[in-house]
PDB file of C-alpha atoms in Angstrom:
ATOM      1  CA  LYS A   6      10.066  -6.578 -13.188  1.00  0.00           C
ATOM      2  CA  ASN A   7      10.325  -7.251  -9.487  1.00  0.00           C
ATOM      3  CA  GLU A   8       8.419 -10.279  -8.248  1.00  0.00           C
ATOM      4  CA  VAL A   9       7.379 -10.186  -4.606  1.00  0.00           C
ATOM      5  CA  GLU A  10       6.125 -13.424  -3.106  1.00  0.00           C
ATOM      6  CA  GLN A  11       4.609 -13.952   0.305  1.00  0.00           C
ATOM      7  CA  SER A  12       3.921 -17.081   2.254  1.00  0.00           C
ATOM      8  CA  PRO A  13       1.710 -18.384   3.575  1.00  0.00           C
ATOM      9  CA  GLN A  14      -1.333 -16.898   1.848  1.00  0.00           C
ATOM     10  CA  ASN A  15      -3.589 -17.751   4.769  1.00  0.00           C
ATOM     11  CA  LEU A  16      -2.726 -18.412   8.373  1.00  0.00           C
ATOM     12  CA  THR A  17      -4.859 -19.345  11.358  1.00  0.00           C
ATOM     13  CA  ALA A  18      -3.319 -19.299  14.805  1.00  0.00           C
ATOM     14  CA  GLN A  19      -4.375 -19.738  18.404  1.00  0.00           C
ATOM     15  CA  GLU A  20      -4.035 -16.736  20.655  1.00  0.00           C
ATOM     16  CA  GLY A  21      -0.558 -16.601  22.130  1.00  0.00           C
ATOM     17  CA  GLU A  22       1.194 -18.396  19.275  1.00  0.00           C
ATOM     18  CA  PHE A  23       4.356 -17.113  17.599  1.00  0.00           C
ATOM     19  CA  ILE A  24       3.680 -16.216  13.972  1.00  0.00           C
ATOM     20  CA  THR A  25       6.031 -15.835  11.024  1.00  0.00           C
ATOM     21  CA  ILE A  26       5.153 -14.404   7.607  1.00  0.00           C
ATOM     22  CA  ASN A  27       7.727 -14.580   4.834  1.00  0.00           C
ATOM     23  CA  CYS A  28       8.435 -12.316   1.883  1.00  0.00           C
ATOM     24  CA  SER A  29      10.838 -12.899  -1.002  1.00  0.00           C
ATOM     25  CA  TYR A  30      11.714 -10.454  -3.739  1.00  0.00           C
ATOM     26  CA  SER A  31      13.664 -10.858  -6.941  1.00  0.00           C
ATOM     27  CA  VAL A  32      15.415  -7.529  -7.494  1.00  0.00           C
ATOM     28  CA  GLY A  33      17.667  -5.468  -5.253  1.00  0.00           C
ATOM     29  CA  ILE A  34      15.695  -3.002  -3.207  1.00  0.00           C
ATOM     30  CA  SER A  35      15.831   0.457  -1.752  1.00  0.00           C
ATOM     31  CA  ALA A  36      13.587  -0.506   1.155  1.00  0.00           C
ATOM     32  CA  LEU A  37      11.189  -3.252   2.168  1.00  0.00           C
ATOM     33  CA  HIS A  38       7.914  -2.228   3.758  1.00  0.00           C
ATOM     34  CA  TRP A  39       5.512  -4.262   5.860  1.00  0.00           C
ATOM     35  CA  LEU A  40       1.908  -3.098   5.843  1.00  0.00           C
ATOM     36  CA  GLN A  41      -1.145  -4.160   7.832  1.00  0.00           C
ATOM     37  CA  GLN A  42      -4.633  -3.949   6.371  1.00  0.00           C
ATOM     38  CA  HIS A  43      -7.717  -4.454   8.532  1.00  0.00           C
ATOM     39  CA  PRO A  44     -11.167  -5.337   7.192  1.00  0.00           C
ATOM     40  CA  GLY A  45     -12.656  -2.166   5.757  1.00  0.00           C
ATOM     41  CA  GLY A  46      -9.474  -1.333   3.893  1.00  0.00           C
ATOM     42  CA  GLY A  47      -7.397   0.905   6.164  1.00  0.00           C
ATOM     43  CA  ILE A  48      -3.662   0.316   5.729  1.00  0.00           C
ATOM     44  CA  VAL A  49      -1.040   1.004   8.368  1.00  0.00           C
ATOM     45  CA  SER A  50       2.669   0.980   7.695  1.00  0.00           C
ATOM     46  CA  LEU A  51       4.345  -1.292  10.261  1.00  0.00           C
ATOM     47  CA  PHE A  52       7.981  -1.255   9.243  1.00  0.00           C
ATOM     48  CA  MET A  53      10.340   0.091   6.638  1.00  0.00           C
ATOM     49  CA  LEU A  54      13.735  -1.565   6.568  1.00  0.00           C
ATOM     50  CA  SER A  55      16.693  -1.905   4.285  1.00  0.00           C
ATOM     51  CA  SER A  56      18.932  -3.994   6.534  1.00  0.00           C
ATOM     52  CA  GLY A  57      18.977  -5.918   9.794  1.00  0.00           C
ATOM     53  CA  LYS A  58      16.076  -6.052  12.167  1.00  0.00           C
ATOM     54  CA  LYS A  59      13.437  -3.747  13.652  1.00  0.00           C
ATOM     55  CA  LYS A  60      11.124  -4.277  16.618  1.00  0.00           C
ATOM     56  CA  HIS A  61       7.963  -2.513  17.632  1.00  0.00           C
ATOM     57  CA  GLY A  62       6.084  -3.968  20.555  1.00  0.00           C
ATOM     58  CA  ARG A  63       5.246  -7.582  19.743  1.00  0.00           C
ATOM     59  CA  LEU A  64       6.216  -7.191  16.089  1.00  0.00           C
ATOM     60  CA  ILE A  65       9.655  -7.903  14.699  1.00  0.00           C
ATOM     61  CA  ALA A  66      10.772  -7.508  11.089  1.00  0.00           C
ATOM     62  CA  THR A  67      14.013  -8.874   9.693  1.00  0.00           C
ATOM     63  CA  ILE A  68      15.610  -8.675   6.291  1.00  0.00           C
ATOM     64  CA  ASN A  69      18.429 -10.612   4.626  1.00  0.00           C
ATOM     65  CA  ILE A  70      19.668  -8.596   1.660  1.00  0.00           C
ATOM     66  CA  GLN A  71      21.867 -11.359   0.261  1.00  0.00           C
ATOM     67  CA  GLU A  72      19.009 -13.864   0.247  1.00  0.00           C
ATOM     68  CA  LYS A  73      16.425 -11.232  -0.815  1.00  0.00           C
ATOM     69  CA  HIS A  74      14.149 -12.323   1.979  1.00  0.00           C
ATOM     70  CA  SER A  75      12.286 -10.652   4.802  1.00  0.00           C
ATOM     71  CA  SER A  76      10.205 -12.006   7.658  1.00  0.00           C
ATOM     72  CA  LEU A  77       7.574 -10.495   9.904  1.00  0.00           C
ATOM     73  CA  HIS A  78       7.211 -12.110  13.307  1.00  0.00           C
ATOM     74  CA  ILE A  79       4.384 -11.600  15.791  1.00  0.00           C
ATOM     75  CA  THR A  80       5.032 -12.774  19.322  1.00  0.00           C
ATOM     76  CA  ALA A  81       2.188 -13.650  21.708  1.00  0.00           C
ATOM     77  CA  SER A  82      -0.422 -13.224  18.964  1.00  0.00           C
ATOM     78  CA  HIS A  83      -3.773 -11.694  19.854  1.00  0.00           C
ATOM     79  CA  PRO A  84      -7.146 -11.665  18.055  1.00  0.00           C
ATOM     80  CA  ARG A  85      -6.647  -7.960  17.308  1.00  0.00           C
ATOM     81  CA  ASP A  86      -3.655  -8.968  15.153  1.00  0.00           C
ATOM     82  CA  SER A  87      -6.126 -10.519  12.699  1.00  0.00           C
ATOM     83  CA  ALA A  88      -5.562  -8.653   9.444  1.00  0.00           C
ATOM     84  CA  VAL A  89      -3.921  -8.947   6.048  1.00  0.00           C
ATOM     85  CA  TYR A  90      -0.173  -8.368   6.115  1.00  0.00           C
ATOM     86  CA  ILE A  91       1.438  -7.130   2.917  1.00  0.00           C
ATOM     87  CA  CYS A  92       5.089  -6.725   2.086  1.00  0.00           C
ATOM     88  CA  ALA A  93       6.072  -4.109  -0.438  1.00  0.00           C
ATOM     89  CA  ASP A  94       9.395  -3.733  -2.163  1.00  0.00           C
ATOM     90  CA  ASN A  95      10.498  -0.271  -3.187  1.00  0.00           C
ATOM     91  CA  THR A  96      12.735  -0.526  -6.239  1.00  0.00           C
ATOM     92  CA  GLY A  97      13.485   2.249  -8.707  1.00  0.00           C
ATOM     93  CA  ASN A  98      11.073   4.547  -6.896  1.00  0.00           C
ATOM     94  CA  GLN A  99       8.209   2.165  -7.540  1.00  0.00           C
ATOM     95  CA  PHE A 100       6.371  -0.104  -5.157  1.00  0.00           C
ATOM     96  CA  TYR A 101       5.866  -3.778  -5.893  1.00  0.00           C
ATOM     97  CA  PHE A 102       3.453  -5.530  -3.565  1.00  0.00           C
ATOM     98  CA  GLY A 103       3.103  -9.095  -2.386  1.00  0.00           C
ATOM     99  CA  THR A 104      -0.329 -10.682  -2.541  1.00  0.00           C
ATOM    100  CA  GLY A 105      -0.732 -10.513   1.207  1.00  0.00           C
ATOM    101  CA  THR A 106      -1.064 -12.982   4.068  1.00  0.00           C
ATOM    102  CA  SER A 107      -4.466 -13.195   5.711  1.00  0.00           C
ATOM    103  CA  LEU A 108      -3.988 -13.868   9.420  1.00  0.00           C
ATOM    104  CA  THR A 109      -6.753 -14.972  11.754  1.00  0.00           C
ATOM    105  CA  VAL A 110      -5.973 -15.322  15.453  1.00  0.00           C
ATOM    106  CA  ILE A 111      -8.531 -17.367  17.367  1.00  0.00           C
ATOM    107  CA  PRO A 112      -9.133 -16.652  21.064  1.00  0.00           C
TER     108      PRO A 112
ATOM    109  CA  LYS B   1      -2.027  16.066  13.339  1.00  0.00           C
ATOM    110  CA  ALA B   2      -4.840  15.133  11.000  1.00  0.00           C
ATOM    111  CA  GLY B   3      -4.298  12.005   8.935  1.00  0.00           C
ATOM    112  CA  VAL B   4      -4.529  11.541   5.210  1.00  0.00           C
ATOM    113  CA  THR B   5      -8.024  12.236   3.944  1.00  0.00           C
ATOM    114  CA  GLN B   6      -9.606  11.052   0.744  1.00  0.00           C
ATOM    115  CA  THR B   7     -12.814  12.188  -0.866  1.00  0.00           C
ATOM    116  CA  PRO B   8     -15.238  10.878  -1.756  1.00  0.00           C
ATOM    117  CA  ARG B   9     -15.194   7.640   0.233  1.00  0.00           C
ATOM    118  CA  TYR B  10     -17.615   5.852  -2.077  1.00  0.00           C
ATOM    119  CA  LEU B  11     -18.470   6.466  -5.688  1.00  0.00           C
ATOM    120  CA  ILE B  12     -20.669   4.767  -8.248  1.00  0.00           C
ATOM    121  CA  LYS B  13     -20.177   5.553 -11.934  1.00  0.00           C
ATOM    122  CA  THR B  14     -21.176   4.014 -15.222  1.00  0.00           C
ATOM    123  CA  ARG B  15     -18.932   2.836 -18.038  1.00  0.00           C
ATOM    124  CA  GLY B  16     -17.599   5.637 -20.196  1.00  0.00           C
ATOM    125  CA  GLN B  17     -17.839   8.290 -17.510  1.00  0.00           C
ATOM    126  CA  GLN B  18     -14.850   9.939 -15.913  1.00  0.00           C
ATOM    127  CA  VAL B  19     -14.050  10.368 -12.235  1.00  0.00           C
ATOM    128  CA  THR B  20     -11.814  12.560 -10.095  1.00  0.00           C
ATOM    129  CA  LEU B  21     -10.611  11.453  -6.682  1.00  0.00           C
ATOM    130  CA  SER B  22      -8.999  13.744  -4.151  1.00  0.00           C
ATOM    131  CA  CYS B  23      -6.306  13.184  -1.535  1.00  0.00           C
ATOM    132  CA  SER B  24      -5.194  15.596   1.179  1.00  0.00           C
ATOM    133  CA  PRO B  25      -1.876  14.560   2.719  1.00  0.00           C
ATOM    134  CA  ILE B  26      -0.716  15.040   6.258  1.00  0.00           C
ATOM    135  CA  SER B  27       0.372  18.616   6.839  1.00  0.00           C
ATOM    136  CA  GLY B  28       4.011  19.028   5.882  1.00  0.00           C
ATOM    137  CA  HIS B  29       4.115  15.958   3.665  1.00  0.00           C
ATOM    138  CA  ARG B  30       5.241  16.685   0.127  1.00  0.00           C
ATOM    139  CA  SER B  31       4.927  13.249  -1.444  1.00  0.00           C
ATOM    140  CA  VAL B  32       1.642  11.660  -2.451  1.00  0.00           C
ATOM    141  CA  SER B  33       1.344   8.232  -4.032  1.00  0.00           C
ATOM    142  CA  TRP B  34      -1.707   6.535  -5.466  1.00  0.00           C
ATOM    143  CA  TYR B  35      -2.528   2.829  -5.479  1.00  0.00           C
ATOM    144  CA  GLN B  36      -5.256   0.628  -6.870  1.00  0.00           C
ATOM    145  CA  GLN B  37      -6.420  -2.437  -4.968  1.00  0.00           C
ATOM    146  CA  THR B  38      -8.600  -5.130  -6.512  1.00  0.00           C
ATOM    147  CA  PRO B  39      -9.371  -8.676  -5.359  1.00  0.00           C
ATOM    148  CA  GLY B  40      -7.724 -10.101  -8.471  1.00  0.00           C
ATOM    149  CA  GLN B  41      -4.584  -7.988  -8.790  1.00  0.00           C
ATOM    150  CA  GLY B  42      -4.051  -6.907  -5.193  1.00  0.00           C
ATOM    151  CA  LEU B  43      -2.300  -3.627  -4.556  1.00  0.00           C
ATOM    152  CA  GLN B  44      -0.716  -1.901  -7.535  1.00  0.00           C
ATOM    153  CA  PHE B  45       1.233   1.318  -7.732  1.00  0.00           C
ATOM    154  CA  LEU B  46      -0.342   4.015  -9.898  1.00  0.00           C
ATOM    155  CA  PHE B  47       1.884   7.067  -9.573  1.00  0.00           C
ATOM    156  CA  GLU B  48       3.782   9.286  -7.197  1.00  0.00           C
ATOM    157  CA  TYR B  49       3.942  13.052  -6.956  1.00  0.00           C
ATOM    158  CA  PHE B  50       6.555  15.011  -5.091  1.00  0.00           C
ATOM    159  CA  SER B  51       6.536  18.805  -4.976  1.00  0.00           C
ATOM    160  CA  GLU B  52       4.010  18.977  -7.829  1.00  0.00           C
ATOM    161  CA  THR B  53       6.081  16.740 -10.137  1.00  0.00           C
ATOM    162  CA  GLN B  54       5.192  13.208 -11.144  1.00  0.00           C
ATOM    163  CA  ARG B  55       8.220  11.131 -10.188  1.00  0.00           C
ATOM    164  CA  ASN B  56       7.007   7.749 -11.242  1.00  0.00           C
ATOM    165  CA  LYS B  57       4.132   6.005 -12.922  1.00  0.00           C
ATOM    166  CA  GLY B  58       3.069   2.393 -12.687  1.00  0.00           C
ATOM    167  CA  ASN B  59       1.949   0.207 -15.537  1.00  0.00           C
ATOM    168  CA  PHE B  60      -1.490   1.705 -16.143  1.00  0.00           C
ATOM    169  CA  PRO B  61      -3.057   3.086 -19.326  1.00  0.00           C
ATOM    170  CA  GLY B  62      -3.114   6.788 -20.087  1.00  0.00           C
ATOM    171  CA  ARG B  63      -6.727   6.969 -18.919  1.00  0.00           C
ATOM    172  CA  PHE B  64      -5.272   7.207 -15.431  1.00  0.00           C
ATOM    173  CA  SER B  65      -3.747  10.573 -14.681  1.00  0.00           C
ATOM    174  CA  GLY B  66      -3.049  12.739 -11.705  1.00  0.00           C
ATOM    175  CA  ARG B  67      -1.695  15.996 -10.485  1.00  0.00           C
ATOM    176  CA  GLN B  68      -0.465  17.637  -7.333  1.00  0.00           C
ATOM    177  CA  PHE B  69      -1.131  21.172  -6.250  1.00  0.00           C
ATOM    178  CA  SER B  70       1.178  23.623  -4.504  1.00  0.00           C
ATOM    179  CA  ASN B  71      -0.397  22.761  -1.130  1.00  0.00           C
ATOM    180  CA  SER B  72       0.517  19.078  -1.788  1.00  0.00           C
ATOM    181  CA  ARG B  73      -3.104  18.022  -2.239  1.00  0.00           C
ATOM    182  CA  SER B  74      -3.430  15.599  -5.089  1.00  0.00           C
ATOM    183  CA  GLU B  75      -6.106  14.450  -7.480  1.00  0.00           C
ATOM    184  CA  MET B  76      -6.291  11.473  -9.724  1.00  0.00           C
ATOM    185  CA  ASN B  77      -8.537  11.208 -12.734  1.00  0.00           C
ATOM    186  CA  VAL B  78      -9.776   8.196 -14.614  1.00  0.00           C
ATOM    187  CA  SER B  79     -11.379   8.836 -17.959  1.00  0.00           C
ATOM    188  CA  THR B  80     -13.594   6.545 -20.008  1.00  0.00           C
ATOM    189  CA  LEU B  81     -14.280   4.236 -17.087  1.00  0.00           C
ATOM    190  CA  GLU B  82     -14.304   0.491 -17.622  1.00  0.00           C
ATOM    191  CA  LEU B  83     -15.844  -2.205 -15.447  1.00  0.00           C
ATOM    192  CA  GLY B  84     -12.352  -3.339 -14.490  1.00  0.00           C
ATOM    193  CA  ASP B  85     -11.632   0.040 -12.910  1.00  0.00           C
ATOM    194  CA  SER B  86     -13.872  -0.911  -9.996  1.00  0.00           C
ATOM    195  CA  ALA B  87     -11.463  -0.931  -7.081  1.00  0.00           C
ATOM    196  CA  LEU B  88     -10.359   0.625  -3.843  1.00  0.00           C
ATOM    197  CA  TYR B  89      -8.135   3.600  -4.625  1.00  0.00           C
ATOM    198  CA  LEU B  90      -5.708   4.478  -1.878  1.00  0.00           C
ATOM    199  CA  CYS B  91      -3.398   7.392  -1.518  1.00  0.00           C
ATOM    200  CA  ALA B  92      -0.485   7.674   0.853  1.00  0.00           C
ATOM    201  CA  SER B  93       1.676  10.581   1.877  1.00  0.00           C
ATOM    202  CA  SER B  94       5.199  10.879   3.230  1.00  0.00           C
ATOM    203  CA  THR B  95       7.583  13.655   4.047  1.00  0.00           C
ATOM    204  CA  GLY B  96      10.134  12.718   1.433  1.00  0.00           C
ATOM    205  CA  PRO B  97      10.061  10.819  -1.828  1.00  0.00           C
ATOM    206  CA  THR B  98       8.272   7.485  -1.728  1.00  0.00           C
ATOM    207  CA  GLY B  99      10.348   4.520  -0.687  1.00  0.00           C
ATOM    208  CA  GLY B 100      12.689   6.274   1.631  1.00  0.00           C
ATOM    209  CA  ASP B 101      10.035   7.289   4.099  1.00  0.00           C
ATOM    210  CA  THR B 102       7.193   5.765   6.067  1.00  0.00           C
ATOM    211  CA  GLN B 103       3.972   5.898   4.088  1.00  0.00           C
ATOM    212  CA  TYR B 104       0.772   7.088   5.750  1.00  0.00           C
ATOM    213  CA  PHE B 105      -2.300   5.767   4.008  1.00  0.00           C
ATOM    214  CA  GLY B 106      -5.707   7.327   3.641  1.00  0.00           C
ATOM    215  CA  PRO B 107      -8.938   5.351   4.112  1.00  0.00           C
ATOM    216  CA  GLY B 108      -9.420   4.944   0.367  1.00  0.00           C
ATOM    217  CA  THR B 109     -12.129   5.684  -2.157  1.00  0.00           C
ATOM    218  CA  ARG B 110     -14.198   2.698  -3.208  1.00  0.00           C
ATOM    219  CA  LEU B 111     -15.141   3.123  -6.856  1.00  0.00           C
ATOM    220  CA  THR B 112     -17.812   0.950  -8.439  1.00  0.00           C
ATOM    221  CA  VAL B 113     -18.256   1.083 -12.200  1.00  0.00           C
ATOM    222  CA  LEU B 114     -21.570  -0.251 -13.508  1.00  0.00           C
TER     223      LEU B 114
END
């Protein structure tokens, strides 16, 4: 069974700070997904990556296949970034989810 | 393009009843996956359908079942409801099989079992 661990579980930051959320998985993957969930439940897929690095606006996702580790970075954080961030590992056509990181950005 | 829609959005049932939830994917998407989210267990994969065939099933009892129609719309059914089935049920669609494609999530159906 694939174990997906995220850290930290909770994170509070001041507006403008650089934020890093980490995700480790135990089994080789097909793809690693980063999801964002706002209060109320809606989930948005931020990134899907199987190697290297992807950037979208102020968000950057990296993955190290050898170390089985991925990071999500948010530059110049803003209160609207406040949400739960979830990494999901796709292995054997199944998704295994981390427990999520709850981010609060204070103005 | 319209997003993924789920109906109903909220549902209250009692133990022992059964429930059917519906998911309409984005037009052109052939894959639909279902997930359960609870405060205790977080997000868990239920099953995936692609072109009317179940490709994968998560670790859930047989009370949880689903199907996909020729227009890619999908339904999931839970029979003999238990209190622990209270959860947010999310579906997601993608163009290709799950995992290799970006997932687009619906707003979810919040099921409460009394």
